[in-house]
Coordinates of C-alpha atoms and ligand atoms in Angstrom, one line a residue:
X1 CA -29.7 27.5 -86.0
X2 CA -29.4 24.0 -86.7
X3 CA -31.4 22.0 -83.7
X4 CA -28.6 19.4 -83.9
X5 CA -26.8 19.6 -80.5
X6 CA -23.5 21.3 -80.7
X7 CA -20.4 19.2 -79.1
X8 CA -19.1 20.7 -75.8
X9 CA -16.0 21.9 -76.6
X10 CA -14.8 21.5 -73.3
X11 CA -15.3 17.7 -72.9
X12 CA -13.2 16.9 -76.0
X13 CA -9.7 15.6 -75.9
X14 CA -7.3 17.7 -78.1
X15 CA -7.0 15.1 -80.9
X16 CA -10.9 14.6 -81.1
X17 CA -10.6 18.7 -81.4
X18 CA -8.0 18.3 -84.1
X19 CA -10.4 15.8 -85.9
X20 CA -13.0 18.1 -86.0
X21 CA -11.0 21.4 -86.8
X22 CA -9.4 19.4 -89.4
X23 CA -12.3 18.5 -91.1
X24 CA -13.5 21.9 -91.4
X25 CA -10.3 22.7 -93.0
X26 CA -8.6 24.3 -90.2
X27 CA -4.6 23.7 -89.3
X28 CA -4.3 20.7 -86.8
X29 CA -2.0 23.3 -84.7
X30 CA -5.1 25.5 -83.6
X31 CA -6.3 22.7 -81.6
X32 CA -3.8 22.9 -79.2
X33 CA -3.6 26.7 -79.1
X34 CA -7.7 26.6 -78.1
X35 CA -7.1 23.3 -75.5
X36 CA -4.3 25.4 -74.0
X37 CA -6.7 28.4 -73.8
X38 CA -10.0 25.9 -72.1
X39 CA -7.7 23.6 -70.2
X40 CA -4.2 25.8 -69.2
X41 CA -5.7 29.3 -69.0
X42 CA -9.3 28.5 -68.0
X43 CA -10.4 31.0 -70.5
X44 CA -14.2 30.3 -71.7
X45 CA -14.7 33.5 -73.8
X46 CA -13.4 33.3 -77.6
X47 CA -12.4 36.8 -77.9
X48 CA -10.3 36.7 -75.0
X49 CA -8.2 34.1 -76.9
X50 CA -6.0 36.6 -78.3
X51 CA -3.9 34.4 -80.9
X52 CA -6.7 33.2 -83.0
X53 CA -8.1 35.4 -85.7
X54 CA -11.6 36.8 -85.6
X55 CA -13.3 34.4 -88.4
X56 CA -11.9 31.3 -86.3
X57 CA -13.5 32.8 -83.2
X58 CA -16.8 33.2 -85.0
X59 CA -16.1 29.3 -86.6
X60 CA -15.8 28.0 -83.0
X61 CA -18.7 30.0 -81.3
X62 CA -20.8 28.6 -84.3
X63 CA -19.7 25.2 -84.2
X64 CA -19.3 24.5 -80.3
X65 CA -21.0 24.8 -77.3
X66 CA -19.0 26.4 -74.6
X67 CA -19.1 26.3 -70.8
X68 CA -22.2 27.4 -69.3
X69 CA -22.2 27.6 -65.7
X70 CA -23.6 30.1 -63.0
X71 CA -21.6 29.6 -59.4
X72 CA -25.1 30.3 -57.3
X73 CA -23.8 30.2 -54.0
X74 CA -20.2 30.6 -52.4
X75 CA -19.6 29.7 -48.4
X76 CA -16.7 30.4 -46.7
X77 CA -15.5 28.9 -43.7
X78 CA -15.2 31.2 -40.4
X79 CA -12.9 28.5 -39.2
X80 CA -10.5 27.3 -41.9
X81 CA -9.7 28.3 -45.7
X82 CA -12.3 25.9 -47.0
X83 CA -15.2 26.9 -49.1
X84 CA -18.3 25.2 -50.9
X85 CA -19.7 26.2 -54.2
X86 CA -22.7 25.5 -55.6
X87 CA -22.7 25.3 -58.9
X88 CA -26.1 25.2 -61.1
X89 CA -25.7 23.6 -64.9
X90 CA -29.1 23.8 -67.0
X91 CA -31.1 23.1 -63.4
X92 CA -28.9 20.4 -62.5
X93 CA -27.2 21.5 -59.3
X94 CA -24.1 20.3 -57.7
X95 CA -21.6 21.2 -54.9
X96 CA -17.9 20.9 -54.9
X97 CA -15.4 21.8 -52.5
X98 CA -11.8 23.6 -51.9
X99 CA -9.9 22.6 -49.7
X100 CA -6.3 24.0 -48.9
X101 CA -3.8 22.4 -46.8
X102 CA -0.3 23.7 -45.9
X103 CA 1.1 21.6 -48.6
X104 CA -1.1 20.8 -51.4
X105 CA -4.3 22.3 -52.6
X106 CA -7.1 20.1 -52.9
X107 CA -10.7 20.0 -54.6
X108 CA -13.6 17.8 -54.2
X109 CA -15.9 17.8 -57.0
X110 CA -19.0 15.7 -58.2
X111 CA -20.0 13.7 -61.1
X112 CA -23.7 13.5 -60.5
X113 CA -26.7 15.9 -59.8
X114 CA -27.6 13.9 -56.2
X115 CA -27.2 10.3 -56.2
X116 CA -28.9 7.4 -57.5
X117 CA -27.8 5.5 -54.0
X118 CA -29.2 5.9 -50.7
X119 CA -26.6 5.1 -48.3
X120 CA -28.1 6.0 -44.9
X121 CA -25.5 8.0 -43.8
X122 CA -25.1 10.3 -46.4
X123 CA -26.9 13.8 -47.2
X124 CA -26.6 13.3 -50.9
X125 CA -28.2 10.2 -51.0
X126 CA -31.7 12.0 -49.4
X127 CA -32.0 14.5 -52.2
X128 CA -33.5 14.3 -55.3
X129 CA -31.4 12.6 -58.1
X130 CA -31.4 14.6 -61.6
X131 CA -28.7 12.6 -63.4
X132 CA -25.2 12.7 -64.8
X133 CA -23.1 15.4 -65.6
X134 CA -21.1 15.3 -69.0
X135 CA -17.2 15.6 -68.5
X136 CA -17.6 19.2 -69.4
X137 CA -19.7 19.8 -66.3
X138 CA -17.3 17.9 -64.2
X139 CA -14.3 19.8 -65.3
X140 CA -16.0 23.5 -64.9
X141 CA -16.0 23.0 -60.9
X142 CA -12.2 22.4 -61.8
X143 CA -11.6 25.4 -63.7
X144 CA -14.1 27.7 -62.1
X145 CA -13.0 27.3 -58.6
X146 CA -9.1 27.8 -60.6
X147 CA -10.5 30.6 -61.7
X148 CA -11.3 32.3 -58.6
X149 CA -8.1 31.9 -56.8
X150 CA -4.3 32.3 -57.5
X151 CA -3.5 28.9 -55.7
X152 CA -3.0 25.9 -58.2
X153 CA -4.9 23.2 -57.6
X154 CA -2.6 19.7 -56.8
X155 CA -4.9 17.4 -55.8
X156 CA -8.5 16.2 -57.0
X157 CA -11.1 13.8 -55.7
X158 CA -14.3 12.6 -57.1
X159 CA -15.9 12.4 -53.5
X160 CA -18.5 14.7 -53.9
X161 CA -22.4 14.1 -55.0
X162 CA -22.8 11.2 -57.1
X163 CA -20.9 7.6 -57.9
X164 CA -18.5 8.2 -60.3
X165 CA -18.7 4.7 -61.5
X166 CA -22.2 5.1 -62.4
X167 CA -21.1 8.0 -64.5
X168 CA -17.9 6.1 -65.8
X169 CA -17.0 7.8 -68.9
X170 CA -17.6 11.3 -68.4
X171 CA -15.5 10.7 -64.7
X172 CA -12.5 9.4 -66.8
X173 CA -12.8 11.6 -69.5
X174 CA -12.8 14.7 -67.1
X175 CA -9.8 13.1 -65.1
X176 CA -8.0 12.5 -68.3
X177 CA -8.5 16.0 -69.3
X178 CA -7.0 17.7 -66.0
X179 CA -4.3 15.4 -66.2
X180 CA -3.4 16.4 -69.8
X181 CA -0.1 17.9 -70.2
X182 CA -1.5 20.7 -72.1
X183 CA -3.9 21.3 -69.6
X184 CA -3.5 21.3 -65.7
X185 CA -1.6 18.6 -65.8
X186 CA -2.1 17.6 -62.5
X187 CA -0.1 14.5 -61.5
X188 CA -2.5 11.0 -61.9
X189 CA -1.3 10.1 -58.6
X190 CA -2.9 13.2 -57.2
X191 CA -6.4 12.3 -58.9
X192 CA -9.0 10.0 -56.8
X193 CA -12.1 8.2 -57.9
X194 CA -14.2 7.2 -55.0
X195 CA -16.9 4.8 -55.7
X196 CA -19.2 2.7 -53.2
X197 CA -18.3 -0.6 -54.9
X198 CA -19.7 -0.5 -58.6
X199 CA -18.0 -3.8 -59.6
X200 CA -18.4 -3.7 -63.3
X201 CA -16.8 0.0 -63.1
X202 CA -13.8 -1.4 -60.8
X203 CA -13.5 -4.1 -63.4
X204 CA -13.5 -1.9 -66.3
X205 CA -10.9 0.4 -64.3
X206 CA -8.4 -2.2 -63.9
X207 CA -9.0 -3.6 -67.5
X208 CA -8.0 -0.5 -69.2
X209 CA -5.0 -0.2 -66.2
X210 CA -6.4 3.3 -65.4
X211 CA -3.4 5.5 -63.2
X212 CA -5.9 7.0 -60.8
X213 CA -6.1 6.3 -57.2
X214 CA -9.1 3.8 -56.4
X215 CA -10.9 5.1 -53.5
X216 CA -13.3 2.0 -52.5
X217 CA -16.1 3.1 -49.9
X218 CA -16.5 -0.3 -47.6
X219 CA -17.9 1.2 -44.4
X220 CA -18.7 -2.2 -43.2
X221 CA -17.0 -5.5 -43.5
X222 CA -19.8 -7.8 -42.6
X223 CA -22.3 -8.1 -45.2
X224 CA -25.6 -8.1 -43.4
X225 CA -24.3 -4.9 -41.5
X226 CA -23.0 -3.6 -44.8
X227 CA -26.7 -4.1 -46.4
X228 CA -28.0 -2.2 -43.7
X229 CA -26.2 0.9 -44.2
X230 CA -25.3 0.5 -48.1
X231 CA -28.3 -0.4 -50.7
X232 CA -25.1 -1.0 -52.8
X233 CA -24.5 -4.1 -50.9
X234 CA -27.4 -5.9 -52.4
X235 CA -26.3 -5.7 -56.1
X236 CA -22.4 -6.1 -55.6
X237 CA -21.3 -7.7 -52.3
X238 CA -18.6 -6.2 -50.8
X239 CA -17.0 -9.8 -50.6
X240 CA -17.6 -10.2 -54.6
X241 CA -15.7 -6.9 -54.8
X242 CA -12.7 -7.3 -52.3
X243 CA -12.3 -11.2 -53.8
X244 CA -11.8 -9.6 -57.7
X245 CA -9.5 -7.1 -56.3
X246 CA -7.2 -9.6 -54.6
X247 CA -7.5 -11.5 -57.7
X248 CA -6.1 -8.4 -59.5
X249 CA -4.0 -6.8 -57.3
X250 CA -0.6 -7.4 -59.2
X251 CA -2.5 -5.2 -61.9
X252 CA -2.5 -2.2 -59.8
X253 CA 0.4 0.0 -58.4
X254 CA 1.6 0.6 -55.0
X255 CA -0.3 2.4 -53.0
X256 CA -3.0 3.1 -55.5
X257 CA -6.1 1.2 -53.6
X258 CA -7.6 2.9 -50.7
X259 CA -10.5 2.4 -48.5
X260 CA -12.8 4.5 -47.0
X261 CA -14.4 3.6 -43.6
X262 CA -16.7 6.0 -42.0
X263 CA -17.2 5.4 -38.0
X264 CA -20.7 5.3 -36.9
X265 CA -21.0 4.9 -32.8
X266 CA -22.6 1.8 -32.4
X267 CA -22.5 0.4 -35.6
X268 CA -19.1 -0.5 -37.1
X269 CA -16.2 0.1 -34.9
X270 CA -16.6 -3.2 -32.9
X271 CA -13.1 -5.1 -32.2
X272 CA -14.6 -7.8 -34.9
X273 CA -14.8 -4.7 -37.3
X274 CA -11.4 -3.7 -36.8
X275 CA -10.0 -7.4 -37.1
X276 CA -12.0 -7.7 -40.1
X277 CA -10.9 -4.5 -41.8
X278 CA -7.3 -5.2 -40.7
X279 CA -7.4 -8.7 -42.3
X280 CA -8.8 -7.3 -45.6
X281 CA -6.8 -4.4 -45.9
X282 CA -3.7 -6.3 -45.5
X283 CA -4.8 -8.9 -48.0
X284 CA -5.5 -6.0 -50.5
X285 CA -2.1 -3.9 -49.3
X286 CA -5.0 -0.7 -49.1
X287 CA -4.6 2.2 -46.7
X288 CA -7.6 2.4 -45.0
X289 CA -9.3 6.0 -44.5
X290 CA -11.2 6.6 -41.1
X291 CA -13.5 9.1 -41.1
X292 CA -15.4 9.8 -38.5
X293 CA -19.4 10.1 -39.5
X294 CA -19.8 13.6 -40.1
X295 CA -23.7 14.1 -39.6
X296 CA -26.8 12.6 -37.7
X297 CA -29.3 10.7 -39.6
X298 CA -31.6 8.1 -38.7
X299 CA -29.7 8.1 -35.0
X300 CA -26.8 7.4 -36.4
X301 CA -23.6 9.6 -34.8
X302 CA -19.8 10.4 -34.6
X303 CA -18.3 8.1 -32.2
X304 CA -16.5 9.7 -29.3
X305 CA -12.7 10.7 -29.3
X306 CA -11.6 7.7 -27.3
X307 CA -13.4 5.2 -29.5
X308 CA -11.9 7.0 -32.6
X309 CA -8.8 6.5 -31.2
X310 CA -9.0 3.3 -30.0
X311 CA -10.6 1.8 -33.5
X312 CA -7.7 3.4 -35.1
X313 CA -5.1 1.7 -32.6
X314 CA -6.7 -1.7 -33.5
X315 CA -6.0 -1.1 -37.3
X316 CA -2.3 0.3 -36.7
X317 CA -1.7 -2.6 -34.1
X318 CA -2.1 -5.0 -37.0
X319 CA 0.3 -3.2 -39.1
X320 CA -2.3 -1.4 -41.1
X321 CA -1.6 2.1 -42.6
X322 CA -4.7 3.9 -41.5
X323 CA -5.5 8.0 -41.4
X324 CA -7.6 9.4 -39.2
X325 CA -9.1 11.8 -41.8
X326 CA -10.0 15.1 -40.5
X327 CA -13.0 16.7 -41.9
X328 CA -12.4 20.2 -43.0
X329 CA -15.1 22.0 -44.3
X330 CA -17.4 20.8 -41.2
X331 CA -19.4 24.1 -40.3
X332 CA -20.0 24.5 -43.8
X333 CA -21.5 21.6 -44.4
X334 CA -19.2 20.3 -47.1
X335 CA -17.3 17.6 -45.4
X336 CA -17.9 14.1 -47.0
X337 CA -21.4 13.2 -47.2
X338 CA -23.0 16.3 -46.3
X339 CA -23.3 17.9 -49.6
X340 CA -27.1 17.9 -50.2
X341 CA -27.2 21.3 -52.1
X342 CA -28.7 23.5 -50.2
X343 CA -28.6 27.4 -50.7
X344 CA -27.6 28.3 -47.1
X345 CA -26.0 31.9 -47.3
Ligands
LIG1 N1 -20.5 7.7 -54.1 C1 -19.1 7.9 -53.9 C2 -18.2 9.1 -53.8 C3 -19.2 10.2 -53.1 S1 -19.1 9.7 -51.4 C4 -18.8 6.8 -52.8 O1 -19.7 6.6 -52.1 O2 -17.7 6.5 -52.7 C5 -17.5 10.4 -50.4 C6 -17.0 10.1 -49.6 O3 -17.8 10.4 -48.2 C7 -17.5 8.4 -49.3 O4 -16.4 7.7 -48.6 C8 -18.8 8.3 -48.4 O5 -18.9 7.2 -47.7 C9 -18.3 9.8 -47.4 N2 -19.4 10.1 -46.8 C10 -20.9 9.8 -47.0 N3 -21.6 10.2 -45.9 C11 -20.8 10.5 -45.0 C12 -20.6 11.4 -43.4 N4 -22.3 11.2 -43.4 N5 -19.9 11.2 -42.9 C13 -18.3 11.0 -43.3 N6 -18.3 11.0 -44.5 C14 -19.2 10.2 -45.6
LIG2 FE1 -24.3 8.3 -53.1 FE2 -21.6 7.8 -52.3 FE3 -23.6 9.4 -51.1 FE4 -23.7 6.5 -51.0 S1 -22.0 8.2 -50.1 S2 -25.5 8.2 -51.3 S3 -23.0 6.3 -53.2 S4 -22.8 9.5 -52.8

C-alpha cells in the first residue's frame, strides 16, 4: 500500500469525484452513481453499491478512504424523543444530538473535538481540544444518525462542539454536500452555522454569499461584560462584528441572521441589556433566540421563569422578534453548551 493518504471519498464534491474518476479512465456518470450511494442512500459499503461492477468497486476501495466512525454511546431521553450520540473518529470524539419536533426533524452536529475557545458558560470549552473534523467526519454525524432513523432530517444546526468558523472550509463543504440535489437535498435555509463571532469567517461567509443561516452567539452587548464571559471578545469585539454586519446587511437575505443570547442570572438580563440588545437586533433586523442557561458553571445559573419572561417581554415590546427557545435534550446533557463527550450510559 502506498503511504500517501487516500482522499476521503465522503468529503469530495460530485465534480471533484468525477475529475478523479475520469483521470483514472472511468466514465463520468459513475461519479453521480457513487455520490448518490454515499450522500442520498448513506450506503458506505462498496459491495452494497449494486449498480457498480466488481472491478470498479475494487478500484474505489483501493483509491479512496471510506467513512470510518464508531458510535460509542447512545443516550435516549426518558422525557422526550431526543437522543445524543457519541461519535469516535480515530480518537477524536464528538457529540451530536437528534432533535425531533412536531413538524421538523433537526439535528445538531459538531465541527471540532472540543473547542479552542473557552466561554465561561459552555461545557465544551472545558474539555481538551483535539482539533478540527474533516468534512467527511462532520457529514458522518448526519448520515450516521440518518441511518438509525426512518424519519428524514430536515434541519441541521452546526451548534454542537467547536467553532465552525475556525474550521471554515470543512464546515461549509459539509453544508454544501448535505444541500446537494443529488444528496440529501436539505434546504439551505434550514442549515444554520453558529459562530461565537470570528470576524474573518463572518467576512468570508458574507463575501462568498453563502446561503446558509448565520447565528451569532452574542450573549452580552457591553464589551466589558462580554469579555468576562467570552474570550473571543478579546480578539474580535462584538461591536466590530455588528458594525461589519450592519454595513453589509444589504448583502444578506431576509431572515438569514439571528442572534443567540444565553440568559444568565444576575449577569446579562438587566434592563440595559434588553435595551441594547433590542437596538442592535432592530438595526440588523436579526431575530433573537433567547436560551436560558442550561448548566451551572462558575456560579452562573439559569434565571427564574419570571425573569426569563420579563427579559423576553422587554425585547418584544420594542418590536424585536424574540423567541424563548426551549432546550430539548436537557436531561441527556444534550442541550446547547452541554456537550462534553462524557460517556455516561
Ligand atoms: N461555537 C459556536 C457553536 C457551538 S455553541 C458558538 O459558540 O456559537 C452553540 C450554542 O450553544 C451557542 O449559542 C452557545 O453559546 C450555546 N451554549 C453554550 N453553552 C450554553 C449553556 N450553558 N446554556 C445554554 N446555551 C449554551
Ligand atoms: Fe466553543 Fe461555542 Fe462553547 Fe464558546 S460556546 S466554548 S465558542 S463551543
